[in-house]
Short mmCIF file of C-alpha atoms in Angstrom, two decimals:
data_model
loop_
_atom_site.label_atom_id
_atom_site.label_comp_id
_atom_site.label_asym_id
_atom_site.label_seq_id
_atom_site.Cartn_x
_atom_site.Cartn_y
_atom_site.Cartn_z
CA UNK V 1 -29.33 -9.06 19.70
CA UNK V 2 -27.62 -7.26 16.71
CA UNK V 3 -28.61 -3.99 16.23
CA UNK V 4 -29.14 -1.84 12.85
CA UNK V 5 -25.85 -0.01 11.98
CA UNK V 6 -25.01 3.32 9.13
CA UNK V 7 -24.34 1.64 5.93
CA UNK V 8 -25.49 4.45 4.25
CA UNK V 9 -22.99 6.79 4.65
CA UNK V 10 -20.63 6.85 1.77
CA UNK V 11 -17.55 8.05 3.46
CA UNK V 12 -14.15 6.90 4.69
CA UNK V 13 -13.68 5.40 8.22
CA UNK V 14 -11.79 8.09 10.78
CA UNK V 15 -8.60 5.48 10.82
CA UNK V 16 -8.20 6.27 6.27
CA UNK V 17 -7.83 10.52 7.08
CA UNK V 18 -5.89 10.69 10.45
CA UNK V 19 -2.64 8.36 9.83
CA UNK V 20 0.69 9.95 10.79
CA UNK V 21 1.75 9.07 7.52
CA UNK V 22 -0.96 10.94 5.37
CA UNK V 23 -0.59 13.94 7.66
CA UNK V 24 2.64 14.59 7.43
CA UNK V 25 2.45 14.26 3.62
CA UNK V 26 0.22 16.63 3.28
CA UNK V 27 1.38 18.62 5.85
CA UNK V 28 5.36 18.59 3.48
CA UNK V 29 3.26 18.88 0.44
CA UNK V 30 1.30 21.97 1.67
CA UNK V 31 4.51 24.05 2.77
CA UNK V 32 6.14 23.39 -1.08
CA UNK V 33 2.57 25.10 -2.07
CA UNK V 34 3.24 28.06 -0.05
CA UNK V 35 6.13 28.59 -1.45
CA UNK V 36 5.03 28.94 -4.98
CA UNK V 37 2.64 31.32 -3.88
CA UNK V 38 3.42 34.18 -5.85
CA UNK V 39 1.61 31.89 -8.47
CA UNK V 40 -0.64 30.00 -6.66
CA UNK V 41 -2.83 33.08 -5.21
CA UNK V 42 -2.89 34.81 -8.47
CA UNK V 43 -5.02 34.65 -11.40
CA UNK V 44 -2.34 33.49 -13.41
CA UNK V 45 1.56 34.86 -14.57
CA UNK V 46 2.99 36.36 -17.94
CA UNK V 47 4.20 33.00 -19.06
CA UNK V 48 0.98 30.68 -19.01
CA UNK V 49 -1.84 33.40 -18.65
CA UNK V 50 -4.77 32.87 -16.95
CA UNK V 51 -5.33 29.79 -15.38
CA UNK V 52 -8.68 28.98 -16.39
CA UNK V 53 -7.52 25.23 -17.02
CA UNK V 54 -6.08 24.91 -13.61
CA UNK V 55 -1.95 25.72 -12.62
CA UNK V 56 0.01 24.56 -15.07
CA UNK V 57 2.56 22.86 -12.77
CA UNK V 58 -0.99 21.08 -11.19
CA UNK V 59 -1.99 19.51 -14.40
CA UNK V 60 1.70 18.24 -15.42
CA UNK V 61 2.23 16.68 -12.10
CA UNK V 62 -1.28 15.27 -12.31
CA UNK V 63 -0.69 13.90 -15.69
CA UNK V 64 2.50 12.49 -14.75
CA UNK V 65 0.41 10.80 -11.75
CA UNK V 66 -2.25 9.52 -14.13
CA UNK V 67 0.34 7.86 -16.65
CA UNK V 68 1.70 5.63 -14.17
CA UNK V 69 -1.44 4.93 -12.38
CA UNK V 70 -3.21 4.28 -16.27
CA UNK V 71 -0.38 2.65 -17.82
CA UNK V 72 -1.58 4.91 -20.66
CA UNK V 73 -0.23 8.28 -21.87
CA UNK V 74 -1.74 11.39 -20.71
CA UNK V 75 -1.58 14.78 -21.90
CA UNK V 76 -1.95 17.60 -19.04
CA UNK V 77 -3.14 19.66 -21.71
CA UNK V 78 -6.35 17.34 -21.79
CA UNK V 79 -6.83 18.04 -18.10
CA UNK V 80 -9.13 20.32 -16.23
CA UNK V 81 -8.64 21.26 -12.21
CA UNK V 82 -12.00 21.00 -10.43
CA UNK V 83 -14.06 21.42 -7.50
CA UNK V 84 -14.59 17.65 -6.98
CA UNK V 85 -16.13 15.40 -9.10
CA UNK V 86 -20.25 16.63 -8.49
CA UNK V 87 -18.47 20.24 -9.55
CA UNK V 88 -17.50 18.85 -12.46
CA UNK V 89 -20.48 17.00 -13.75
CA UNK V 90 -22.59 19.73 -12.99
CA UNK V 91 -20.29 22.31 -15.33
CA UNK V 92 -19.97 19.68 -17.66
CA UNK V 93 -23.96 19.15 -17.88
CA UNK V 94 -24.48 23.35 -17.65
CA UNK V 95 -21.93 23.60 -20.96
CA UNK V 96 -22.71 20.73 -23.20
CA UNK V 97 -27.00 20.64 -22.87
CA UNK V 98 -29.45 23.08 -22.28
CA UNK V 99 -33.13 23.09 -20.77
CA UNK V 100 -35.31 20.76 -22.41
CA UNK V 101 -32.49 18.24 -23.75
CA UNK V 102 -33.18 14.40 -22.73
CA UNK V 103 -30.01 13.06 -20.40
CA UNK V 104 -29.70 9.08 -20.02
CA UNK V 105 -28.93 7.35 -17.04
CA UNK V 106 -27.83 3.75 -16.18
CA UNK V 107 -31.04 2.25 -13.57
CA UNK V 108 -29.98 1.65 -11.17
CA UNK V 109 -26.90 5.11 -10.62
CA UNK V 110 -25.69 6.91 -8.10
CA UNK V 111 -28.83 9.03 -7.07
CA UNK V 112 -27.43 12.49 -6.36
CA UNK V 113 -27.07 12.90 -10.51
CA UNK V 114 -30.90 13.02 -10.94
CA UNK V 115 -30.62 16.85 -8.77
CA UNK V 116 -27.81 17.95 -11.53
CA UNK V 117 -29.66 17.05 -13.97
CA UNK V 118 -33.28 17.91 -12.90
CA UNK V 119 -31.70 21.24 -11.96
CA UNK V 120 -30.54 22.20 -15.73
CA UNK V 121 -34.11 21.79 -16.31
CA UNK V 122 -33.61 18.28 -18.45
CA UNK V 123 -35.17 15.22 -18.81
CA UNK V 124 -33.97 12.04 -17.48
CA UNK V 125 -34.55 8.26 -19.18
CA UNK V 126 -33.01 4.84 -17.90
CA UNK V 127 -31.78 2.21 -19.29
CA UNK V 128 -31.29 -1.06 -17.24
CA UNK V 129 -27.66 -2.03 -15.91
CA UNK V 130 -26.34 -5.82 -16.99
CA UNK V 131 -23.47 -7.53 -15.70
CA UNK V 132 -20.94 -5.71 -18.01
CA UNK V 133 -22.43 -2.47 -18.02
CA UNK V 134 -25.37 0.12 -19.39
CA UNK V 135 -27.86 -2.09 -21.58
CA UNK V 136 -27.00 -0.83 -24.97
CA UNK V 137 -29.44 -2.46 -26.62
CA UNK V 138 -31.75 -0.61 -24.84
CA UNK V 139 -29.85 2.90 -24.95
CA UNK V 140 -29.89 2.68 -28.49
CA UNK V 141 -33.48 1.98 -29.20
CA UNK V 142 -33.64 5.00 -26.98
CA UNK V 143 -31.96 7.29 -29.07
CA UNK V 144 -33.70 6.26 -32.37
CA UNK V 145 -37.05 6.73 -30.13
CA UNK V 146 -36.33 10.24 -28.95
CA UNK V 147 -35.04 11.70 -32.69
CA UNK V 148 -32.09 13.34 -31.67
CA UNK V 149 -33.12 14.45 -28.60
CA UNK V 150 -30.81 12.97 -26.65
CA UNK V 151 -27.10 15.02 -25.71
CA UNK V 152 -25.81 13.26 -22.59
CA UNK V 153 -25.32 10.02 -21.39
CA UNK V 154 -24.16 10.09 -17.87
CA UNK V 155 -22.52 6.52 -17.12
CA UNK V 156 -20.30 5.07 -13.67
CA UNK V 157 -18.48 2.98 -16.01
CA UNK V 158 -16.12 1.70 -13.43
CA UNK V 159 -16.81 0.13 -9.54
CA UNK V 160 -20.24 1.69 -10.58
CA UNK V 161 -22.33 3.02 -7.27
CA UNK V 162 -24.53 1.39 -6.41
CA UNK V 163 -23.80 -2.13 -8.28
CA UNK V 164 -20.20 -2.44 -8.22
CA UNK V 165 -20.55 -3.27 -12.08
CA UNK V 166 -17.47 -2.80 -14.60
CA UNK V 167 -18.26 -2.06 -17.98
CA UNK V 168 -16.58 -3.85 -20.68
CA UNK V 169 -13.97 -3.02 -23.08
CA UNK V 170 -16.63 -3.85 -25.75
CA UNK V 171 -19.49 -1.84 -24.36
CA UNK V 172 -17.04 1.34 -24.04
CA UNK V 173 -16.20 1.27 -27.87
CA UNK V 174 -19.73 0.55 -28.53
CA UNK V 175 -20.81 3.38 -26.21
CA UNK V 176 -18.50 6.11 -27.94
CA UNK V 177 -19.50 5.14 -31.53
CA UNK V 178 -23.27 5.50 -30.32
CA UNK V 179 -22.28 9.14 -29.28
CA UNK V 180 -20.26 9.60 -32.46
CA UNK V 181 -23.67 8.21 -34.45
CA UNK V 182 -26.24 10.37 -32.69
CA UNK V 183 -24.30 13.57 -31.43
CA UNK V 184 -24.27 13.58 -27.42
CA UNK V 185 -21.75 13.64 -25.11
CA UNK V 186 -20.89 11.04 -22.37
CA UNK V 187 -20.23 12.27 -18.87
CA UNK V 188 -18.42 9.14 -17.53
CA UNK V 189 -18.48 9.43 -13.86
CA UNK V 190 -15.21 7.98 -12.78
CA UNK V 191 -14.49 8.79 -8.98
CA UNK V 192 -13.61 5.17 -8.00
CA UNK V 193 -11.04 4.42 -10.79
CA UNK V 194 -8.39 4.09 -8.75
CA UNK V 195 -9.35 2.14 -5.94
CA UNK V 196 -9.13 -1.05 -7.65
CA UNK V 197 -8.79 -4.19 -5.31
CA UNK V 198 -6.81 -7.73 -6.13
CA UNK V 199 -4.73 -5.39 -9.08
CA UNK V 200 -7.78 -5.14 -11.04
CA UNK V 201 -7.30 -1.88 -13.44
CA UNK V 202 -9.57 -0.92 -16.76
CA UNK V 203 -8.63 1.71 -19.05
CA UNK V 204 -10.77 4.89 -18.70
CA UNK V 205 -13.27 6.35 -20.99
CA UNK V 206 -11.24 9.17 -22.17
CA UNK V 207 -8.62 6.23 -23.91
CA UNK V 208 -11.79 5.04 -26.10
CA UNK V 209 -12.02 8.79 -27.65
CA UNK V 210 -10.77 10.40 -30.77
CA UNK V 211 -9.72 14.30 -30.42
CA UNK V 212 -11.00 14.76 -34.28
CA UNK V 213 -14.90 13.54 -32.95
CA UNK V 214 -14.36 13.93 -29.30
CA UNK V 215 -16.96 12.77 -27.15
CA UNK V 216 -15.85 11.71 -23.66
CA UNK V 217 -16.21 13.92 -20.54
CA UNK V 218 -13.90 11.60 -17.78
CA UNK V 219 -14.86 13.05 -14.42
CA UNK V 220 -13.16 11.96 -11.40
CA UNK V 221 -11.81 13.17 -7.86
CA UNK V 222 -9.34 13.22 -5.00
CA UNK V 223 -11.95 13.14 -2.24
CA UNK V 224 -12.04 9.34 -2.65
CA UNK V 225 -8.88 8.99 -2.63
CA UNK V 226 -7.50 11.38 0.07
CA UNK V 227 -10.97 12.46 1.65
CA UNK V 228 -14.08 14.45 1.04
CA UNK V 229 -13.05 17.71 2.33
CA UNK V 230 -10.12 17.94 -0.77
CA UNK V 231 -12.78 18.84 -3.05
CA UNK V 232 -9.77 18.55 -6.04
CA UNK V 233 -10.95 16.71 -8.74
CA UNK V 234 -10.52 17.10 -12.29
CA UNK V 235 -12.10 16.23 -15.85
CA UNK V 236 -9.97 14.00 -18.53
CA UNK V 237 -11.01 15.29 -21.90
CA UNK V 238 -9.88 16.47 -25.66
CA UNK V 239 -9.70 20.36 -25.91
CA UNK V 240 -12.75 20.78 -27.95
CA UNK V 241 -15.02 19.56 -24.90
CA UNK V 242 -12.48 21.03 -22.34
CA UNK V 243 -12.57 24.97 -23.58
CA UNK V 244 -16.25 25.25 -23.09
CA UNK V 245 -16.22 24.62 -19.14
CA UNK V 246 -14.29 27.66 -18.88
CA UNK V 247 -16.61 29.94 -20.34
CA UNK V 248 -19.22 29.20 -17.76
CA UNK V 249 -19.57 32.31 -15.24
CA UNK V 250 -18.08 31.97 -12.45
CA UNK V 251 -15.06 30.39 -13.79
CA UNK V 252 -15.31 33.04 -16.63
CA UNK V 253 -15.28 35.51 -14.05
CA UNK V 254 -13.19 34.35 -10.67
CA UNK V 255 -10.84 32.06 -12.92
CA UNK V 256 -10.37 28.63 -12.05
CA UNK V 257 -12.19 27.23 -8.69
CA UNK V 258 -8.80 25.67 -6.79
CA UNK V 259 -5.66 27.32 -7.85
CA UNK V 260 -4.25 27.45 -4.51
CA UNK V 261 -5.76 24.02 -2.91
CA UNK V 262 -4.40 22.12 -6.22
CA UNK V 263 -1.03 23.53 -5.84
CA UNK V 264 -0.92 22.31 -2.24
CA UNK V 265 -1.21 18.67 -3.60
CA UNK V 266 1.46 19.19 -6.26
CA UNK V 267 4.43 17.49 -3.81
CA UNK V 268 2.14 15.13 -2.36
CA UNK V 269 1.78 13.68 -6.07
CA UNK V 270 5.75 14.11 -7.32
CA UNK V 271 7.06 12.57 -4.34
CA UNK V 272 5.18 9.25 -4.50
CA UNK V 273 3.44 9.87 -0.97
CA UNK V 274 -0.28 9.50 -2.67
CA UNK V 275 0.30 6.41 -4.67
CA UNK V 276 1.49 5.03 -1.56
CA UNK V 277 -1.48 6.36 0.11
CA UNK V 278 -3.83 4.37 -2.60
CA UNK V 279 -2.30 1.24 -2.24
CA UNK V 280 -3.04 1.61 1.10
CA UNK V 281 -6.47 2.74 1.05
CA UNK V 282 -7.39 0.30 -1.53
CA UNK V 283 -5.94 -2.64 0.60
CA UNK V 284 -8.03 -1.39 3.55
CA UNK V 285 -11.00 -1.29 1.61
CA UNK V 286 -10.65 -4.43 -0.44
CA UNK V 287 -10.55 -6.09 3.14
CA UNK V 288 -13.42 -4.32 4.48
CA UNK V 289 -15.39 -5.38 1.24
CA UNK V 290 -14.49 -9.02 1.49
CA UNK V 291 -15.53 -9.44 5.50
CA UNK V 292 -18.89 -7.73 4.54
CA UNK V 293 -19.83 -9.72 1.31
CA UNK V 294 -18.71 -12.55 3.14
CA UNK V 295 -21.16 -11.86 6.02
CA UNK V 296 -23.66 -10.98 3.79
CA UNK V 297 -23.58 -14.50 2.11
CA UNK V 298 -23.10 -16.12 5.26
CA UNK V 299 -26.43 -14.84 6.64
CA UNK V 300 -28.35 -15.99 3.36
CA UNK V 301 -27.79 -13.07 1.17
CA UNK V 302 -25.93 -13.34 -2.75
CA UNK V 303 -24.47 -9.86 -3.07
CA UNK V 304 -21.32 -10.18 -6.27
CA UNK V 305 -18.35 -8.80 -4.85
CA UNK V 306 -17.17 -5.62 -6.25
CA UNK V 307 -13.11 -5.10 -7.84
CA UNK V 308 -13.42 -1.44 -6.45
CA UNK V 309 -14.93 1.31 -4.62
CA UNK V 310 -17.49 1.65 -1.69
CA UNK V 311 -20.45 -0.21 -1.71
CA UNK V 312 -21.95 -3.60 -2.21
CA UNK V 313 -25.55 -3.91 -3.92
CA UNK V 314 -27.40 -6.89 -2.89
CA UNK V 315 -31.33 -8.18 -2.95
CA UNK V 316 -32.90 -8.40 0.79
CA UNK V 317 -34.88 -11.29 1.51
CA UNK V 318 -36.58 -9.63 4.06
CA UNK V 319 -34.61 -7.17 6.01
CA UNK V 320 -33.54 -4.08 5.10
CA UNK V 321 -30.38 -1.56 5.59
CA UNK V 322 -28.69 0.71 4.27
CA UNK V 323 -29.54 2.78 1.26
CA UNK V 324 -33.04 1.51 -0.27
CA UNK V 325 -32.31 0.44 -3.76
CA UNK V 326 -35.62 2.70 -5.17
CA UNK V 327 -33.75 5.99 -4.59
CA UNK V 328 -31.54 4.87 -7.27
CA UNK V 329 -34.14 4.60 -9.87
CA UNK V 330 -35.49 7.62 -11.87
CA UNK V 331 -38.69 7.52 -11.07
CA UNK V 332 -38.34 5.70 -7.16
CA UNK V 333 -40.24 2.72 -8.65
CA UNK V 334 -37.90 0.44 -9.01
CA UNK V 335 -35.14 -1.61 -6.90
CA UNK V 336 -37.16 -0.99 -3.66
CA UNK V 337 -36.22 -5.28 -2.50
CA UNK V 338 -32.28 -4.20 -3.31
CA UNK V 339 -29.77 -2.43 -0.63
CA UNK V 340 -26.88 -0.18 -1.63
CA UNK V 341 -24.36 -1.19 1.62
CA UNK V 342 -21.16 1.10 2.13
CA UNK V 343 -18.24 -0.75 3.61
CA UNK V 344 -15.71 2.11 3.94
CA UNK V 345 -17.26 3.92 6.90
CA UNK V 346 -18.11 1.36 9.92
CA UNK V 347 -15.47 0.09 12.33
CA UNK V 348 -14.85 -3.95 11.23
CA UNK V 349 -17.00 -5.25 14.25
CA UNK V 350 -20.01 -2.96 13.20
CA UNK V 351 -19.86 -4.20 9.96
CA UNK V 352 -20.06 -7.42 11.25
CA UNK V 353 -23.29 -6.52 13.84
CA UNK V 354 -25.14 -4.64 11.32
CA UNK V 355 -25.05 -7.97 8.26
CA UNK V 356 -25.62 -10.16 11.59
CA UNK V 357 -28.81 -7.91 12.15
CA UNK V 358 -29.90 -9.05 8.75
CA UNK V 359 -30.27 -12.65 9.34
CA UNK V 360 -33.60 -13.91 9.61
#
């Protein structure tokens, strides 16, 4: 009989962090750290200053990573090193609201946000998901409802977790003029933007911003890409929205968080060892995600296949695994017949065993 199996766990299998390949990498682009440690273990050097931004030479060769990954230009000035993507959101929510401020969310999101934002002592709102994106019909009466009350708008705008959902082009434009029109930021949560499957690649929020009005807070991460010990990540955004970050405390004090560990990833970037890590993680994944959608459907199930990222999101019709689909609602009381299901973790034979357990 097939048993139950960990679908909740939204991690990489052991197979995506141990290759020889990746290893020895890492293990080249570590030593060329070292040697620019003079730099790299100091607060900063007489010809940048302080490096409350992140290293210099860690934000060009970042940039010059994004560009060809984007297709789009990108200016490392408009980049900000990290701790990880949950680091940056919560800085990003800490500088740009304050206690008593209303935050929106996208119902169903990834669940974890409610705790950032709950813990800056704000209040949270939904507004439903549809197939291209955050309802904006329904954001906006929102914002005429709460007066002005409303300064963030935190959004998965790409492979969104838990629904896989992409938002549109349109909806993007439409979602920055909104924060233009009633003064709040966007924190765009975008940690799965480049593991795309099939070639599939959308523009990120930052390219639907204007430095004179900015708006746009782009948050992603290496830890999806490389693994969730890396805790690198970074946030895309114009200098007015940037500069505030550093003035919180402990970056006003201690500098910026990963100075040495960002440095460490500077040769694994220049020499073309992580794009060619990416293509390979997002061919593993893209296969994973096809054998489980297509299990899910053969056992009865109509999950839409996701262009990206971890999970799959899919109604039960009876029995349940994974992640229940109510933790992902603001107020638990919604989604509890739905099932966020990671595909990146299991071993290909347990993803087949745990959808088989599903059958009725």
């Amino acid at each position: 009989m097939a048993q139950a199996q960990d679908f909740i766990k939204g991690w990489p299998h052991q197979e995506l962090l141990t290759g020889a390949d990746l290893r020895y990498a890492l293990s080249q682009s570590f030593m060329k750290g070292l040697e620019m440690s003079h730099e790299a273990l100091n607060y900063g050097d007489a010809a940048n200053g302080a490096y409350m931004m992140g290293h210099p030479k860690f934000r060009q060769s970042l940039a010059a990573f994004l560009e060809k990954q984007y297709g789009q230009p990108v200016d490392w000035k408009t980049l900000m090193s990290m701790g990880g993507a949950s680091m940056a959101t919560d800085v990003a929510i800490r500088q740009h609201c304050k206690p008593g401020d209303i935050a929106v969310v996208e119902e169903p999101t990834y669940y974890l946000s409610f705790n950032m934002i709950r813990a800056n002592q704000m209040t949270i709102k939904g507004v439903p998901m549809e197939s291209d994106g955050m309802d904006l019909v329904a954001l906006e009466k929102l914002l005429k409802e709460e007066g002005g009350k409303i300064k963030m708008v935190y959004t998965v705008p790409v492979h969104h977790n838990p629904t896989g959902v992409c938002m549109s082009e349109a909806k993007r434009m439409k979602l920055v003029a909104l924060a233009r029109e009633y003064n709040f930021v966007i924190v765009a949560d975008e940690a799965y933007q480049l593991l795309n499957f099939g070639g599939f690649k959308v523009k990120p929020m930052f390219f639907y911003d204007d430095a004179a009005n900015p708006r746009v807070l782009g948050i992603s991460t290496f830890s999806k890409l490389i693994g969730p010990g890396i805790k690198i990540g970074w946030v895309h955004a114009h200098e007015a929205l940037l500069k505030p970050l550093t003035s919180i405390g402990f970056i006003d004090s201690g500098n910026n968080p990963v100075i040495y560990n960002s440095c460490n990833l500077i040769d694994f970037m220049d020499s073309g060892a992580l794009a060619k890590h990416i293509d390979m993680v997002s061919a593993d994944l893209s296969e994973r995600c096809e054998l489980m959608v297509t299990k899910l459907r053969e056992v009865g199930l109509e999950p839409v296949a996701p262009k990206g990222g971890y999970f799959v999101w899919v109604k039960s019709k009876g029995k349940a695994t994974g992640r229940n689909g109510q933790d992902m609602s603001v107020n638990k009381d919604q989604f509890g017949d739905c099932m966020r299901l990671c595909f990146a973790w299991l071993p290909r034979e347990k993803i087949v065993e745990g959808i088989e357990f599903l059958r009725q």
